[in-house]
């Protein structure tokens, strides 16, 4: 294979930052001699490596003709699919409706997908056809024999789908007597998929280093430049990918990497998340630019080619405002629970701003609790008491003792004597705001409330004889945890710990006000002031 050193290598270096060493290595190896078997391990970005190899081998020079086939082991899950896909790609044959959806027929019109022997026969026929004859005596030399390259992406799937073909594929040049190089690209090691008893030869190993942060940022910037050129050629009025926004986009993708790199460093996954959030991120900047030039098009005549970028403090405010949405995008888009377009429409910054403004203006009506079930109201009331009362007061406020009056009131402070040292008065926790509490404390307070205020509304169950036995059974049901999750989605409860955190119990914080809690207590006939450590 021959590459134009001045154009192709520089273009590949710009398009694939961090792969300079691998590109020079793979080109020097293929220029020296034909390797029958290569195994490339990329644990981080195998799809980008496959795209790079695709670019290298499809841009081979005319002096060394190369037939290239790129297949995916996930798609070729049967032997016939693999044989037909490889031969069609090496021959440059496209299966279309006009040719009757026929695979590459060759010169003799035979089928080459029956067995491995017929597949090897098809490779030899393809070699002879490209060589310009059926034998070496037709004026061709062995040095002019065309080279073939077979790239198998996600090669670890061969062990599950086609384990019997691993040995023939690794010995393809030996069995077919054709100048063909088999490249297996995988995120797994060769030791994990190689056949037993040494049936396959040892490959030429190439391990790709993980990309650095700067390489990842440069890859995302290259995609931005490509999108800018595409929008300019299409003559679109959308300024989302305007070239003058490149400095802002660079700072934006660095922030995306800092937020998401703890969970994934896949460049294409980061690009997917960044592309989903970028239109909403740059929307305030474009709106300000439009307001500066009037309500119409900010550049009606095409004379203004630059957009005014916000200052450093404005960029920091934008990044701070959109940071929660980046984590939300990671939770939804990385497992592909939805697509980027629908997520961007559902998380439009204008809709978020209006919802937040509505939540700030409404006090009692911010959370509608009239439609909630009775158990959800008890959960909200228990959450309010857990966020308001200190944890050390739970035994005194909710414990069942012989004398119930001993646990109902906090001791009032005695008047200070003259000359005594004065102390700073403590502010009520209700005025300071809610505090976080663990899930087990919420369930304990909920059990106390149900045992004291919900006995009359329960159905009579004769097999529950011990006091509190029905309440313990009720707290262990699934609908209690489902109600807590629903209240969290309604923002009536706020979960302060990450969902993926496994150590420790989940921590919550109450999201309703004192007046909403009072309305709930009145509806449930619960004496709220008697249960508060600092009564009103």
mmCIF file with all atom_site columns, N, CA, C and O in Angstrom, residues 196-231:
data_model
loop_
_atom_site.group_PDB
_atom_site.id
_atom_site.type_symbol
_atom_site.label_atom_id
_atom_site.label_alt_id
_atom_site.label_comp_id
_atom_site.label_asym_id
_atom_site.label_entity_id
_atom_site.label_seq_id
_atom_site.pdbx_PDB_ins_code
_atom_site.Cartn_x
_atom_site.Cartn_y
_atom_site.Cartn_z
_atom_site.occupancy
_atom_site.B_iso_or_equiv
_atom_site.pdbx_formal_charge
_atom_site.auth_seq_id
_atom_site.auth_comp_id
_atom_site.auth_asym_id
_atom_site.auth_atom_id
_atom_site.pdbx_PDB_model_num
ATOM 1   N N  . UNK A 1 196 ? -7.989  -23.071 21.268 1.00 0.00 ? 196 UNK A N  1
ATOM 2   C CA . UNK A 1 196 ? -7.062  -23.865 22.097 1.00 0.00 ? 196 UNK A CA 1
ATOM 3   C C  . UNK A 1 196 ? -6.090  -24.681 21.247 1.00 0.00 ? 196 UNK A C  1
ATOM 4   O O  . UNK A 1 196 ? -6.203  -24.770 20.021 1.00 0.00 ? 196 UNK A O  1
ATOM 5   N N  . UNK A 1 197 ? -5.108  -25.257 21.908 1.00 0.00 ? 197 UNK A N  1
ATOM 6   C CA . UNK A 1 197 ? -4.149  -26.201 21.318 1.00 0.00 ? 197 UNK A CA 1
ATOM 7   C C  . UNK A 1 197 ? -3.264  -25.563 20.251 1.00 0.00 ? 197 UNK A C  1
ATOM 8   O O  . UNK A 1 197 ? -2.674  -26.264 19.417 1.00 0.00 ? 197 UNK A O  1
ATOM 9   N N  . UNK A 1 198 ? -3.175  -24.238 20.245 1.00 0.00 ? 198 UNK A N  1
ATOM 10  C CA . UNK A 1 198 ? -2.272  -23.572 19.309 1.00 0.00 ? 198 UNK A CA 1
ATOM 11  C C  . UNK A 1 198 ? -2.644  -23.749 17.860 1.00 0.00 ? 198 UNK A C  1
ATOM 12  O O  . UNK A 1 198 ? -1.756  -23.812 16.985 1.00 0.00 ? 198 UNK A O  1
ATOM 13  N N  . UNK A 1 199 ? -3.922  -23.828 17.548 1.00 0.00 ? 199 UNK A N  1
ATOM 14  C CA . UNK A 1 199 ? -4.346  -24.042 16.163 1.00 0.00 ? 199 UNK A CA 1
ATOM 15  C C  . UNK A 1 199 ? -4.121  -22.817 15.304 1.00 0.00 ? 199 UNK A C  1
ATOM 16  O O  . UNK A 1 199 ? -3.899  -22.949 14.091 1.00 0.00 ? 199 UNK A O  1
ATOM 17  N N  . UNK A 1 200 ? -4.178  -21.617 15.891 1.00 0.00 ? 200 UNK A N  1
ATOM 18  C CA . UNK A 1 200 ? -3.976  -20.388 15.139 1.00 0.00 ? 200 UNK A CA 1
ATOM 19  C C  . UNK A 1 200 ? -2.539  -19.913 15.300 1.00 0.00 ? 200 UNK A C  1
ATOM 20  O O  . UNK A 1 200 ? -1.932  -20.080 16.370 1.00 0.00 ? 200 UNK A O  1
ATOM 21  N N  . UNK A 1 201 ? -1.972  -19.294 14.276 1.00 0.00 ? 201 UNK A N  1
ATOM 22  C CA . UNK A 1 201 ? -0.619  -18.750 14.416 1.00 0.00 ? 201 UNK A CA 1
ATOM 23  C C  . UNK A 1 201 ? -0.628  -17.508 15.315 1.00 0.00 ? 201 UNK A C  1
ATOM 24  O O  . UNK A 1 201 ? -1.662  -16.866 15.529 1.00 0.00 ? 201 UNK A O  1
ATOM 25  N N  . UNK A 1 202 ? 0.539   -17.168 15.820 1.00 0.00 ? 202 UNK A N  1
ATOM 26  C CA . UNK A 1 202 ? 0.665   -15.964 16.635 1.00 0.00 ? 202 UNK A CA 1
ATOM 27  C C  . UNK A 1 202 ? 0.574   -14.733 15.749 1.00 0.00 ? 202 UNK A C  1
ATOM 28  O O  . UNK A 1 202 ? 1.294   -14.629 14.741 1.00 0.00 ? 202 UNK A O  1
ATOM 29  N N  . UNK A 1 203 ? -0.295  -13.783 16.085 1.00 0.00 ? 203 UNK A N  1
ATOM 30  C CA . UNK A 1 203 ? -0.448  -12.598 15.222 1.00 0.00 ? 203 UNK A CA 1
ATOM 31  C C  . UNK A 1 203 ? 0.631   -11.562 15.501 1.00 0.00 ? 203 UNK A C  1
ATOM 32  O O  . UNK A 1 203 ? 1.419   -11.666 16.437 1.00 0.00 ? 203 UNK A O  1
ATOM 33  N N  . UNK A 1 204 ? 0.629   -10.557 14.661 1.00 0.00 ? 204 UNK A N  1
ATOM 34  C CA . UNK A 1 204 ? 1.440   -9.362  14.896 1.00 0.00 ? 204 UNK A CA 1
ATOM 35  C C  . UNK A 1 204 ? 0.597   -8.413  15.740 1.00 0.00 ? 204 UNK A C  1
ATOM 36  O O  . UNK A 1 204 ? -0.429  -7.899  15.292 1.00 0.00 ? 204 UNK A O  1
ATOM 37  N N  . UNK A 1 205 ? 1.012   -8.201  16.987 1.00 0.00 ? 205 UNK A N  1
ATOM 38  C CA . UNK A 1 205 ? 0.202   -7.444  17.942 1.00 0.00 ? 205 UNK A CA 1
ATOM 39  C C  . UNK A 1 205 ? 0.455   -5.945  17.798 1.00 0.00 ? 205 UNK A C  1
ATOM 40  O O  . UNK A 1 205 ? 1.607   -5.508  17.640 1.00 0.00 ? 205 UNK A O  1
ATOM 41  N N  . UNK A 1 206 ? -0.629  -5.194  17.882 1.00 0.00 ? 206 UNK A N  1
ATOM 42  C CA . UNK A 1 206 ? -0.566  -3.729  17.959 1.00 0.00 ? 206 UNK A CA 1
ATOM 43  C C  . UNK A 1 206 ? -1.561  -3.295  19.025 1.00 0.00 ? 206 UNK A C  1
ATOM 44  O O  . UNK A 1 206 ? -2.763  -3.569  18.905 1.00 0.00 ? 206 UNK A O  1
ATOM 45  N N  . UNK A 1 207 ? -1.075  -2.646  20.049 1.00 0.00 ? 207 UNK A N  1
ATOM 46  C CA . UNK A 1 207 ? -1.919  -2.105  21.116 1.00 0.00 ? 207 UNK A CA 1
ATOM 47  C C  . UNK A 1 207 ? -1.977  -0.590  20.984 1.00 0.00 ? 207 UNK A C  1
ATOM 48  O O  . UNK A 1 207 ? -0.937  0.067   20.805 1.00 0.00 ? 207 UNK A O  1
ATOM 49  N N  . UNK A 1 208 ? -3.180  -0.052  21.084 1.00 0.00 ? 208 UNK A N  1
ATOM 50  C CA . UNK A 1 208 ? -3.398  1.383   20.930 1.00 0.00 ? 208 UNK A CA 1
ATOM 51  C C  . UNK A 1 208 ? -3.565  1.997   22.308 1.00 0.00 ? 208 UNK A C  1
ATOM 52  O O  . UNK A 1 208 ? -4.366  1.525   23.125 1.00 0.00 ? 208 UNK A O  1
ATOM 53  N N  . UNK A 1 209 ? -2.812  3.047   22.561 1.00 0.00 ? 209 UNK A N  1
ATOM 54  C CA . UNK A 1 209 ? -2.867  3.731   23.849 1.00 0.00 ? 209 UNK A CA 1
ATOM 55  C C  . UNK A 1 209 ? -4.166  4.521   23.981 1.00 0.00 ? 209 UNK A C  1
ATOM 56  O O  . UNK A 1 209 ? -4.747  4.970   22.973 1.00 0.00 ? 209 UNK A O  1
ATOM 57  N N  . UNK A 1 210 ? -4.645  4.706   25.201 1.00 0.00 ? 210 UNK A N  1
ATOM 58  C CA . UNK A 1 210 ? -5.865  5.518   25.375 1.00 0.00 ? 210 UNK A CA 1
ATOM 59  C C  . UNK A 1 210 ? -5.610  6.969   25.017 1.00 0.00 ? 210 UNK A C  1
ATOM 60  O O  . UNK A 1 210 ? -4.507  7.490   25.233 1.00 0.00 ? 210 UNK A O  1
ATOM 61  N N  . UNK A 1 211 ? -6.602  7.648   24.460 1.00 0.00 ? 211 UNK A N  1
ATOM 62  C CA . UNK A 1 211 ? -6.402  9.055   24.078 1.00 0.00 ? 211 UNK A CA 1
ATOM 63  C C  . UNK A 1 211 ? -6.334  9.949   25.309 1.00 0.00 ? 211 UNK A C  1
ATOM 64  O O  . UNK A 1 211 ? -6.988  9.693   26.326 1.00 0.00 ? 211 UNK A O  1
ATOM 65  N N  . UNK A 1 212 ? -5.547  10.977  25.208 1.00 0.00 ? 212 UNK A N  1
ATOM 66  C CA . UNK A 1 212 ? -5.467  11.957  26.279 1.00 0.00 ? 212 UNK A CA 1
ATOM 67  C C  . UNK A 1 212 ? -6.634  12.933  26.191 1.00 0.00 ? 212 UNK A C  1
ATOM 68  O O  . UNK A 1 212 ? -7.432  12.903  25.248 1.00 0.00 ? 212 UNK A O  1
ATOM 69  N N  . UNK A 1 213 ? -6.712  13.800  27.173 1.00 0.00 ? 213 UNK A N  1
ATOM 70  C CA . UNK A 1 213 ? -7.790  14.792  27.180 1.00 0.00 ? 213 UNK A CA 1
ATOM 71  C C  . UNK A 1 213 ? -7.672  15.736  25.994 1.00 0.00 ? 213 UNK A C  1
ATOM 72  O O  . UNK A 1 213 ? -8.679  16.062  25.349 1.00 0.00 ? 213 UNK A O  1
ATOM 73  N N  . UNK A 1 214 ? -6.442  16.151  25.674 1.00 0.00 ? 214 UNK A N  1
ATOM 74  C CA . UNK A 1 214 ? -6.265  17.070  24.558 1.00 0.00 ? 214 UNK A CA 1
ATOM 75  C C  . UNK A 1 214 ? -6.599  16.395  23.236 1.00 0.00 ? 214 UNK A C  1
ATOM 76  O O  . UNK A 1 214 ? -7.182  17.030  22.338 1.00 0.00 ? 214 UNK A O  1
ATOM 77  N N  . UNK A 1 215 ? -6.265  15.120  23.086 1.00 0.00 ? 215 UNK A N  1
ATOM 78  C CA . UNK A 1 215 ? -6.626  14.401  21.863 1.00 0.00 ? 215 UNK A CA 1
ATOM 79  C C  . UNK A 1 215 ? -8.142  14.291  21.714 1.00 0.00 ? 215 UNK A C  1
ATOM 80  O O  . UNK A 1 215 ? -8.676  14.436  20.606 1.00 0.00 ? 215 UNK A O  1
ATOM 81  N N  . UNK A 1 216 ? -8.835  14.056  22.820 1.00 0.00 ? 216 UNK A N  1
ATOM 82  C CA . UNK A 1 216 ? -10.296 13.980  22.765 1.00 0.00 ? 216 UNK A CA 1
ATOM 83  C C  . UNK A 1 216 ? -10.900 15.318  22.387 1.00 0.00 ? 216 UNK A C  1
ATOM 84  O O  . UNK A 1 216 ? -11.811 15.398  21.545 1.00 0.00 ? 216 UNK A O  1
ATOM 85  N N  . UNK A 1 217 ? -10.390 16.389  22.983 1.00 0.00 ? 217 UNK A N  1
ATOM 86  C CA . UNK A 1 217 ? -10.899 17.727  22.655 1.00 0.00 ? 217 UNK A CA 1
ATOM 87  C C  . UNK A 1 217 ? -10.615 18.069  21.194 1.00 0.00 ? 217 UNK A C  1
ATOM 88  O O  . UNK A 1 217 ? -11.470 18.632  20.499 1.00 0.00 ? 217 UNK A O  1
ATOM 89  N N  . UNK A 1 218 ? -9.433  17.720  20.707 1.00 0.00 ? 218 UNK A N  1
ATOM 90  C CA . UNK A 1 218 ? -9.107  18.000  19.304 1.00 0.00 ? 218 UNK A CA 1
ATOM 91  C C  . UNK A 1 218 ? -10.013 17.211  18.357 1.00 0.00 ? 218 UNK A C  1
ATOM 92  O O  . UNK A 1 218 ? -10.397 17.726  17.291 1.00 0.00 ? 218 UNK A O  1
ATOM 93  N N  . UNK A 1 219 ? -10.375 15.991  18.718 1.00 0.00 ? 219 UNK A N  1
ATOM 94  C CA . UNK A 1 219 ? -11.292 15.216  17.879 1.00 0.00 ? 219 UNK A CA 1
ATOM 95  C C  . UNK A 1 219 ? -12.673 15.860  17.824 1.00 0.00 ? 219 UNK A C  1
ATOM 96  O O  . UNK A 1 219 ? -13.295 15.939  16.760 1.00 0.00 ? 219 UNK A O  1
ATOM 97  N N  . UNK A 1 220 ? -13.145 16.344  18.959 1.00 0.00 ? 220 UNK A N  1
ATOM 98  C CA . UNK A 1 220 ? -14.447 17.011  18.979 1.00 0.00 ? 220 UNK A CA 1
ATOM 99  C C  . UNK A 1 220 ? -14.405 18.331  18.211 1.00 0.00 ? 220 UNK A C  1
ATOM 100 O O  . UNK A 1 220 ? -15.389 18.705  17.562 1.00 0.00 ? 220 UNK A O  1
ATOM 101 N N  . UNK A 1 221 ? -13.277 19.033  18.273 1.00 0.00 ? 221 UNK A N  1
ATOM 102 C CA . UNK A 1 221 ? -13.147 20.277  17.512 1.00 0.00 ? 221 UNK A CA 1
ATOM 103 C C  . UNK A 1 221 ? -13.115 20.004  16.012 1.00 0.00 ? 221 UNK A C  1
ATOM 104 O O  . UNK A 1 221 ? -13.634 20.811  15.217 1.00 0.00 ? 221 UNK A O  1
ATOM 105 N N  . UNK A 1 222 ? -12.511 18.893  15.608 1.00 0.00 ? 222 UNK A N  1
ATOM 106 C CA . UNK A 1 222 ? -12.520 18.541  14.190 1.00 0.00 ? 222 UNK A CA 1
ATOM 107 C C  . UNK A 1 222 ? -13.945 18.283  13.711 1.00 0.00 ? 222 UNK A C  1
ATOM 108 O O  . UNK A 1 222 ? -14.307 18.669  12.579 1.00 0.00 ? 222 UNK A O  1
ATOM 109 N N  . UNK A 1 223 ? -14.755 17.624  14.519 1.00 0.00 ? 223 UNK A N  1
ATOM 110 C CA . UNK A 1 223 ? -16.151 17.403  14.139 1.00 0.00 ? 223 UNK A CA 1
ATOM 111 C C  . UNK A 1 223 ? -16.915 18.714  14.035 1.00 0.00 ? 223 UNK A C  1
ATOM 112 O O  . UNK A 1 223 ? -17.791 18.866  13.176 1.00 0.00 ? 223 UNK A O  1
ATOM 113 N N  . UNK A 1 224 ? -16.574 19.686  14.893 1.00 0.00 ? 224 UNK A N  1
ATOM 114 C CA . UNK A 1 224 ? -17.227 20.992  14.804 1.00 0.00 ? 224 UNK A CA 1
ATOM 115 C C  . UNK A 1 224 ? -16.858 21.692  13.499 1.00 0.00 ? 224 UNK A C  1
ATOM 116 O O  . UNK A 1 224 ? -17.721 22.292  12.838 1.00 0.00 ? 224 UNK A O  1
ATOM 117 N N  . UNK A 1 225 ? -15.577 21.619  13.115 1.00 0.00 ? 225 UNK A N  1
ATOM 118 C CA . UNK A 1 225 ? -15.169 22.243  11.855 1.00 0.00 ? 225 UNK A CA 1
ATOM 119 C C  . UNK A 1 225 ? -15.843 21.560  10.668 1.00 0.00 ? 225 UNK A C  1
ATOM 120 O O  . UNK A 1 225 ? -16.255 22.239  9.710  1.00 0.00 ? 225 UNK A O  1
ATOM 121 N N  . UNK A 1 226 ? -15.963 20.253  10.720 1.00 0.00 ? 226 UNK A N  1
ATOM 122 C CA . UNK A 1 226 ? -16.646 19.539  9.636  1.00 0.00 ? 226 UNK A CA 1
ATOM 123 C C  . UNK A 1 226 ? -18.113 19.944  9.543  1.00 0.00 ? 226 UNK A C  1
ATOM 124 O O  . UNK A 1 226 ? -18.643 20.154  8.443  1.00 0.00 ? 226 UNK A O  1
ATOM 125 N N  . UNK A 1 227 ? -18.770 20.071  10.706 1.00 0.00 ? 227 UNK A N  1
ATOM 126 C CA . UNK A 1 227 ? -20.173 20.511  10.698 1.00 0.00 ? 227 UNK A CA 1
ATOM 127 C C  . UNK A 1 227 ? -20.295 21.948  10.192 1.00 0.00 ? 227 UNK A C  1
ATOM 128 O O  . UNK A 1 227 ? -21.262 22.284  9.490  1.00 0.00 ? 227 UNK A O  1
ATOM 129 N N  . UNK A 1 228 ? -19.328 22.812  10.513 1.00 0.00 ? 228 UNK A N  1
ATOM 130 C CA . UNK A 1 228 ? -19.360 24.193  10.028 1.00 0.00 ? 228 UNK A CA 1
ATOM 131 C C  . UNK A 1 228 ? -19.243 24.231  8.511  1.00 0.00 ? 228 UNK A C  1
ATOM 132 O O  . UNK A 1 228 ? -19.966 24.975  7.829  1.00 0.00 ? 228 UNK A O  1
ATOM 133 N N  . UNK A 1 229 ? -18.342 23.406  7.950  1.00 0.00 ? 229 UNK A N  1
ATOM 134 C CA . UNK A 1 229 ? -18.188 23.378  6.490  1.00 0.00 ? 229 UNK A CA 1
ATOM 135 C C  . UNK A 1 229 ? -19.445 22.832  5.820  1.00 0.00 ? 229 UNK A C  1
ATOM 136 O O  . UNK A 1 229 ? -19.898 23.337  4.786  1.00 0.00 ? 229 UNK A O  1
ATOM 137 N N  . UNK A 1 230 ? -20.038 21.809  6.428  1.00 0.00 ? 230 UNK A N  1
ATOM 138 C CA . UNK A 1 230 ? -21.256 21.229  5.857  1.00 0.00 ? 230 UNK A CA 1
ATOM 139 C C  . UNK A 1 230 ? -22.405 22.228  5.864  1.00 0.00 ? 230 UNK A C  1
ATOM 140 O O  . UNK A 1 230 ? -23.141 22.365  4.869  1.00 0.00 ? 230 UNK A O  1
ATOM 141 N N  . UNK A 1 231 ? -22.572 22.977  6.955  1.00 0.00 ? 231 UNK A N  1
ATOM 142 C CA . UNK A 1 231 ? -23.632 23.984  7.015  1.00 0.00 ? 231 UNK A CA 1
ATOM 143 C C  . UNK A 1 231 ? -23.375 25.119  6.044  1.00 0.00 ? 231 UNK A C  1
ATOM 144 O O  . UNK A 1 231 ? -24.317 25.675  5.460  1.00 0.00 ? 231 UNK A O  1
#
